[in-house]
Amino acid sequence: MQHGKYRFIAGFLAVPMTLYVIFVIWPFIQSIYYSFTDWTGLSPEFKMVGFDNYSKMLDDDIFWKSLQHSVLLAIVLPLVTLGLALFFAFMLNVGGRRRKGAAIAGVRGSAFYKIAYFFPQVLSIAIVAILFQFAFDPAQGMINESLKGLGFQDVPDWLGDPQLALWCIMAVLVWCTTGFFVVLFSAGMASIPKDFYEAALLDGASRITTFFRITLPLLWDTVQSGWVYMGILALGAEGFAIVHIMSVGPGGPDYSTTVLPLYVYQTAFRDGQAGYATTIGVALLLVTLAFAAVVMRLGRRERLEF
């Protein structure tokens, strides 16, 4: 029965592993190589400069600002998004009032709410960014017009204020990503036996207690994976797209919204310093790996089964 097993497995893995190496691993290796060069990205000619790009990066104030903004996104965005998603999912599946024949039930209309929460997920991130760019417009935007209608005359320039711009962008990212995790956590909660909740309620446990003692421990693996996913999303393409479209400059004002992916893009395609841009890209890779490792380490706990 075991004869030829490993040859069979290797045969199935050969093609996907080859494609993975070519399209994923090899570009990483190329990026690390180019980070030691002065390549402009436009000319085939370049020379090795050793660690000059890395020394330049460590003395680059814009890089440190970008790193600070990216780390802030990677910490705050998952915390807020997953917190809201867990609350909404719990209310939609467990937090409703008792109804005839069901001690455990979600709020009324939970099916509609799931669709409503998930709706932003079907929109292109570019469409979302453009819509909110209009909404945050200081002169005729929906937000400021609503504030004026409520009697506020001194309305802020949301995306033009260095103190507010990044927080506005974070709010948009929370709005367009929370619905995905509401649906994901709802699916996880639906698989938890109702007997657990009913037994806890009979013992006098409150809804808050059942959340922290039953729901969260049994969903912990999903929450941990969601945290890593949200961090990678904030450090990657989605964070870049929102900032590039919505912010002034982009990346402004005064580099107050510049994140590492945007700085890589600007350095490579605006400034013609592809070698230096790949150096920043290597730093972004290390930050992403470190973030994932820290989350997986801090979130490690004994696996619960039911």
Short mmCIF file of C-alpha atoms in Angstrom, two decimals:
data_model
loop_
_atom_site.label_atom_id
_atom_site.label_comp_id
_atom_site.label_asym_id
_atom_site.label_seq_id
_atom_site.Cartn_x
_atom_site.Cartn_y
_atom_site.Cartn_z
CA MET A 1 0.00 0.00 0.00
CA GLN A 2 2.93 2.34 0.77
CA HIS A 3 4.86 1.48 -2.41
CA GLY A 4 5.26 4.56 -4.61
CA LYS A 5 3.41 6.85 -2.18
CA TYR A 6 6.06 9.55 -2.07
CA ARG A 7 6.57 9.43 -5.82
CA PHE A 8 2.80 9.90 -6.25
CA ILE A 9 2.77 12.90 -3.86
CA ALA A 10 5.83 14.44 -5.53
CA GLY A 11 4.18 14.09 -8.93
CA PHE A 12 1.15 16.08 -7.79
CA LEU A 13 3.25 18.74 -6.05
CA ALA A 14 5.84 19.24 -8.78
CA VAL A 15 3.85 21.60 -11.02
CA PRO A 16 2.28 23.83 -8.30
CA MET A 17 5.58 24.04 -6.41
CA THR A 18 7.41 24.99 -9.60
CA LEU A 19 4.88 27.73 -10.33
CA TYR A 20 5.12 28.95 -6.73
CA VAL A 21 8.90 29.18 -6.92
CA ILE A 22 8.82 31.01 -10.26
CA PHE A 23 6.07 33.52 -9.50
CA VAL A 24 6.48 34.00 -5.71
CA ILE A 25 9.91 32.97 -4.41
CA TRP A 26 11.98 34.14 -7.39
CA PRO A 27 10.60 37.73 -7.36
CA PHE A 28 11.53 37.96 -3.68
CA ILE A 29 15.07 36.83 -4.47
CA GLN A 30 15.28 39.33 -7.34
CA SER A 31 14.08 42.16 -5.09
CA ILE A 32 16.73 41.39 -2.49
CA TYR A 33 19.37 41.33 -5.26
CA TYR A 34 18.28 44.68 -6.74
CA SER A 35 18.28 46.27 -3.29
CA PHE A 36 22.09 46.15 -3.45
CA THR A 37 22.18 48.05 -6.76
CA ASP A 38 21.60 51.59 -8.06
CA TRP A 39 19.10 50.40 -10.69
CA THR A 40 16.80 53.16 -11.90
CA GLY A 41 14.10 50.81 -13.18
CA LEU A 42 14.34 52.38 -16.65
CA SER A 43 17.82 51.41 -17.81
CA PRO A 44 19.21 47.86 -18.08
CA GLU A 45 22.52 49.18 -16.76
CA PHE A 46 23.21 49.26 -13.04
CA LYS A 47 26.04 48.58 -10.62
CA MET A 48 26.35 47.05 -7.20
CA VAL A 49 26.46 49.57 -4.35
CA GLY A 50 26.58 47.19 -1.42
CA PHE A 51 24.70 48.36 1.66
CA ASP A 52 24.49 52.00 0.55
CA ASN A 53 20.72 51.76 -0.02
CA TYR A 54 20.21 50.33 3.44
CA SER A 55 22.31 53.09 5.03
CA LYS A 56 20.29 55.66 3.09
CA MET A 57 17.05 54.07 4.26
CA LEU A 58 18.07 54.23 7.92
CA ASP A 59 18.74 57.98 7.54
CA ASP A 60 15.54 58.64 5.58
CA ASP A 61 12.98 60.55 7.65
CA ILE A 62 10.19 59.79 5.17
CA PHE A 63 10.88 56.06 5.51
CA TRP A 64 10.53 56.25 9.29
CA LYS A 65 7.30 58.23 8.97
CA SER A 66 5.98 55.65 6.51
CA LEU A 67 6.99 52.81 8.80
CA GLN A 68 5.25 54.46 11.75
CA HIS A 69 2.03 54.90 9.75
CA SER A 70 2.15 51.31 8.45
CA VAL A 71 2.67 49.87 11.93
CA LEU A 72 -0.18 52.03 13.25
CA LEU A 73 -2.45 50.68 10.52
CA ALA A 74 -1.37 47.10 11.24
CA ILE A 75 -2.22 47.47 14.95
CA VAL A 76 -5.31 49.69 15.00
CA LEU A 77 -7.09 48.41 11.89
CA PRO A 78 -7.30 44.72 12.98
CA LEU A 79 -8.19 45.71 16.54
CA VAL A 80 -11.14 47.89 15.50
CA THR A 81 -12.28 45.78 12.55
CA LEU A 82 -12.23 42.44 14.34
CA GLY A 83 -13.74 43.94 17.49
CA LEU A 84 -16.68 45.37 15.55
CA ALA A 85 -17.07 42.19 13.50
CA LEU A 86 -17.18 40.00 16.61
CA PHE A 87 -19.77 42.28 18.23
CA PHE A 88 -22.02 42.37 15.16
CA ALA A 89 -21.67 38.64 14.49
CA PHE A 90 -22.49 37.82 18.12
CA MET A 91 -25.59 40.02 18.03
CA LEU A 92 -26.72 38.52 14.72
CA ASN A 93 -26.33 34.93 15.93
CA VAL A 94 -26.60 34.81 19.71
CA GLY A 95 -27.40 38.24 21.15
CA GLY A 96 -31.10 38.51 20.34
CA ARG A 97 -33.96 38.20 22.77
CA ARG A 98 -35.43 34.82 23.59
CA ARG A 99 -38.22 33.81 21.29
CA LYS A 100 -40.77 31.06 21.50
CA GLY A 101 -39.07 27.70 20.99
CA ALA A 102 -35.55 29.16 20.89
CA ALA A 103 -33.53 30.22 23.93
CA ILE A 104 -30.66 31.29 21.67
CA ALA A 105 -31.35 33.45 18.64
CA GLY A 106 -29.94 36.43 16.82
CA VAL A 107 -31.60 39.81 16.52
CA ARG A 108 -34.62 40.08 14.25
CA GLY A 109 -33.71 40.62 10.60
CA SER A 110 -30.24 39.13 11.05
CA ALA A 111 -30.21 37.75 7.48
CA PHE A 112 -30.75 41.24 6.08
CA TYR A 113 -28.07 42.73 8.32
CA LYS A 114 -25.53 40.17 7.14
CA ILE A 115 -26.17 41.22 3.54
CA ALA A 116 -25.98 44.90 4.47
CA TYR A 117 -22.70 44.48 6.34
CA PHE A 118 -21.18 42.43 3.53
CA PHE A 119 -22.23 44.85 0.77
CA PRO A 120 -19.06 47.04 0.92
CA GLN A 121 -17.01 43.90 0.26
CA VAL A 122 -18.45 43.55 -3.25
CA LEU A 123 -17.39 47.08 -4.19
CA SER A 124 -14.00 47.75 -5.75
CA ILE A 125 -11.58 49.34 -3.31
CA ALA A 126 -11.01 52.10 -5.88
CA ILE A 127 -14.75 52.85 -5.99
CA VAL A 128 -14.90 52.98 -2.19
CA ALA A 129 -11.94 55.38 -2.06
CA ILE A 130 -13.44 57.72 -4.66
CA LEU A 131 -16.84 57.76 -2.95
CA PHE A 132 -15.34 58.64 0.42
CA GLN A 133 -13.05 61.20 -1.17
CA PHE A 134 -16.17 63.04 -2.28
CA ALA A 135 -17.79 62.47 1.13
CA PHE A 136 -14.81 64.03 2.94
CA ASP A 137 -14.66 67.03 0.57
CA PRO A 138 -14.42 70.13 2.83
CA ALA A 139 -16.59 72.35 0.61
CA GLN A 140 -19.44 70.19 -0.63
CA GLY A 141 -18.85 66.78 0.94
CA MET A 142 -21.72 64.89 2.54
CA ILE A 143 -20.06 64.79 5.97
CA ASN A 144 -19.42 68.52 6.27
CA GLU A 145 -22.80 69.39 4.75
CA SER A 146 -24.45 67.18 7.37
CA LEU A 147 -22.47 68.88 10.14
CA LYS A 148 -23.49 72.30 8.82
CA GLY A 149 -27.12 71.14 8.77
CA LEU A 150 -26.77 70.27 12.46
CA GLY A 151 -25.52 73.76 13.24
CA PHE A 152 -21.73 73.28 13.15
CA GLN A 153 -20.08 76.12 11.22
CA ASP A 154 -16.39 75.42 11.84
CA VAL A 155 -16.12 72.13 9.93
CA PRO A 156 -12.75 70.43 9.44
CA ASP A 157 -10.82 69.76 6.24
CA TRP A 158 -10.72 66.03 6.89
CA LEU A 159 -8.15 64.90 4.33
CA GLY A 160 -6.25 68.20 4.36
CA ASP A 161 -5.52 68.13 8.09
CA PRO A 162 -2.31 66.19 8.97
CA GLN A 163 -3.84 65.23 12.32
CA LEU A 164 -7.03 63.78 10.82
CA ALA A 165 -6.15 62.44 7.36
CA LEU A 166 -4.76 59.05 8.37
CA TRP A 167 -7.62 58.42 10.83
CA CYS A 168 -10.15 59.18 8.07
CA ILE A 169 -8.43 56.65 5.83
CA MET A 170 -8.47 54.08 8.63
CA ALA A 171 -12.20 54.65 9.11
CA VAL A 172 -12.80 53.89 5.43
CA LEU A 173 -10.76 50.69 5.65
CA VAL A 174 -12.76 49.61 8.70
CA TRP A 175 -16.04 50.33 6.88
CA CYS A 176 -15.16 48.27 3.82
CA THR A 177 -13.60 45.26 5.61
CA THR A 178 -15.77 44.69 8.69
CA GLY A 179 -18.56 42.99 6.73
CA PHE A 180 -16.32 40.19 5.51
CA PHE A 181 -15.42 39.22 9.06
CA VAL A 182 -19.02 39.54 10.22
CA VAL A 183 -19.96 36.83 7.74
CA LEU A 184 -16.85 34.77 8.59
CA PHE A 185 -17.46 34.91 12.34
CA SER A 186 -21.18 34.28 11.84
CA ALA A 187 -20.34 31.03 10.04
CA GLY A 188 -18.07 30.04 12.93
CA MET A 189 -20.67 30.87 15.56
CA ALA A 190 -23.35 28.92 13.69
CA SER A 191 -21.23 25.79 14.11
CA ILE A 192 -21.05 26.13 17.91
CA PRO A 193 -23.67 23.85 19.52
CA LYS A 194 -26.58 25.80 20.99
CA ASP A 195 -26.49 23.47 24.00
CA PHE A 196 -23.39 25.29 25.25
CA TYR A 197 -25.20 28.61 25.35
CA GLU A 198 -28.39 27.17 26.82
CA ALA A 199 -26.47 25.44 29.61
CA ALA A 200 -24.60 28.67 30.40
CA LEU A 201 -27.81 30.70 30.47
CA LEU A 202 -29.46 28.16 32.76
CA ASP A 203 -26.50 28.56 35.12
CA GLY A 204 -27.12 32.30 35.22
CA ALA A 205 -24.44 33.48 32.79
CA SER A 206 -25.01 36.81 31.03
CA ARG A 207 -24.59 37.41 27.31
CA ILE A 208 -21.22 39.05 27.97
CA THR A 209 -20.06 36.03 29.95
CA THR A 210 -21.14 33.61 27.23
CA PHE A 211 -19.22 35.67 24.69
CA PHE A 212 -15.94 35.63 26.61
CA ARG A 213 -16.29 32.10 28.02
CA ILE A 214 -17.80 30.25 25.03
CA THR A 215 -17.84 32.18 21.78
CA LEU A 216 -14.40 33.81 21.77
CA PRO A 217 -12.40 30.74 22.94
CA LEU A 218 -14.07 28.50 20.33
CA LEU A 219 -13.49 31.10 17.59
CA TRP A 220 -9.96 31.98 18.65
CA ASP A 221 -8.21 30.26 15.71
CA THR A 222 -10.42 32.16 13.27
CA VAL A 223 -9.82 35.45 15.09
CA GLN A 224 -6.07 34.88 15.08
CA SER A 225 -6.04 34.13 11.35
CA GLY A 226 -8.20 37.21 10.75
CA TRP A 227 -5.74 39.35 12.70
CA VAL A 228 -2.84 38.19 10.52
CA TYR A 229 -4.91 38.68 7.36
CA MET A 230 -5.96 42.19 8.38
CA GLY A 231 -2.37 43.13 9.22
CA ILE A 232 -1.12 41.94 5.84
CA LEU A 233 -4.01 43.78 4.17
CA ALA A 234 -3.13 47.01 6.01
CA LEU A 235 0.56 46.66 5.10
CA GLY A 236 -0.16 45.65 1.51
CA ALA A 237 -2.19 46.48 -1.56
CA GLU A 238 -5.46 47.57 0.03
CA GLY A 239 -3.79 50.06 2.36
CA PHE A 240 -1.79 51.37 -0.60
CA ALA A 241 -4.85 51.78 -2.85
CA ILE A 242 -6.92 53.71 -0.29
CA VAL A 243 -4.04 56.06 0.58
CA HIS A 244 -3.02 56.59 -3.05
CA ILE A 245 -6.54 57.56 -4.13
CA MET A 246 -7.88 59.43 -1.11
CA SER A 247 -4.91 61.32 0.31
CA VAL A 248 -3.61 64.71 -0.79
CA GLY A 249 -0.43 64.41 -2.83
CA PRO A 250 -0.83 61.37 -2.52
CA GLY A 251 0.72 60.67 0.86
CA GLY A 252 0.08 64.12 2.29
CA PRO A 253 -0.35 66.57 3.64
CA ASP A 254 3.26 66.72 4.83
CA TYR A 255 3.66 62.93 4.46
CA SER A 256 1.04 62.43 7.18
CA THR A 257 -0.58 59.52 5.30
CA THR A 258 2.44 58.02 3.54
CA VAL A 259 2.70 54.27 4.16
CA LEU A 260 5.47 51.90 3.11
CA PRO A 261 3.77 50.46 -0.02
CA LEU A 262 3.04 53.99 -1.29
CA TYR A 263 6.61 55.10 -0.59
CA VAL A 264 7.92 52.09 -2.52
CA TYR A 265 5.69 53.03 -5.47
CA GLN A 266 6.68 56.70 -5.43
CA THR A 267 10.38 55.97 -5.07
CA ALA A 268 10.38 53.51 -7.97
CA PHE A 269 8.03 55.13 -10.49
CA ARG A 270 8.09 58.84 -9.59
CA ASP A 271 11.71 59.24 -8.51
CA GLY A 272 13.27 56.56 -10.74
CA GLN A 273 15.12 54.85 -7.87
CA ALA A 274 14.05 51.24 -8.29
CA GLY A 275 17.07 49.90 -6.40
CA TYR A 276 16.27 52.02 -3.36
CA ALA A 277 12.56 51.17 -3.70
CA THR A 278 13.35 47.45 -3.51
CA THR A 279 15.34 48.16 -0.34
CA ILE A 280 12.22 49.68 1.22
CA GLY A 281 10.27 46.68 -0.12
CA VAL A 282 12.63 44.32 1.71
CA ALA A 283 12.03 46.31 4.90
CA LEU A 284 8.27 45.99 4.30
CA LEU A 285 8.67 42.23 3.89
CA LEU A 286 10.53 41.99 7.20
CA VAL A 287 7.90 44.12 8.97
CA THR A 288 5.10 41.91 7.60
CA LEU A 289 6.86 38.69 8.64
CA ALA A 290 7.60 40.12 12.09
CA PHE A 291 3.98 41.19 12.52
CA ALA A 292 2.67 37.74 11.56
CA ALA A 293 5.19 36.02 13.87
CA VAL A 294 4.29 38.25 16.84
CA VAL A 295 0.54 37.75 16.36
CA MET A 296 0.90 33.99 16.04
CA ARG A 297 3.16 33.86 19.10
CA LEU A 298 1.04 36.08 21.34
CA GLY A 299 -2.18 34.43 20.21
CA ARG A 300 -0.98 30.88 20.82
CA ARG A 301 -3.22 28.94 23.17
CA GLU A 302 -4.48 25.42 23.66
CA ARG A 303 -6.80 24.34 20.88
CA LEU A 304 -10.42 23.80 21.97
CA GLU A 305 -12.60 21.25 20.22
CA PHE A 306 -16.31 20.50 20.41
#
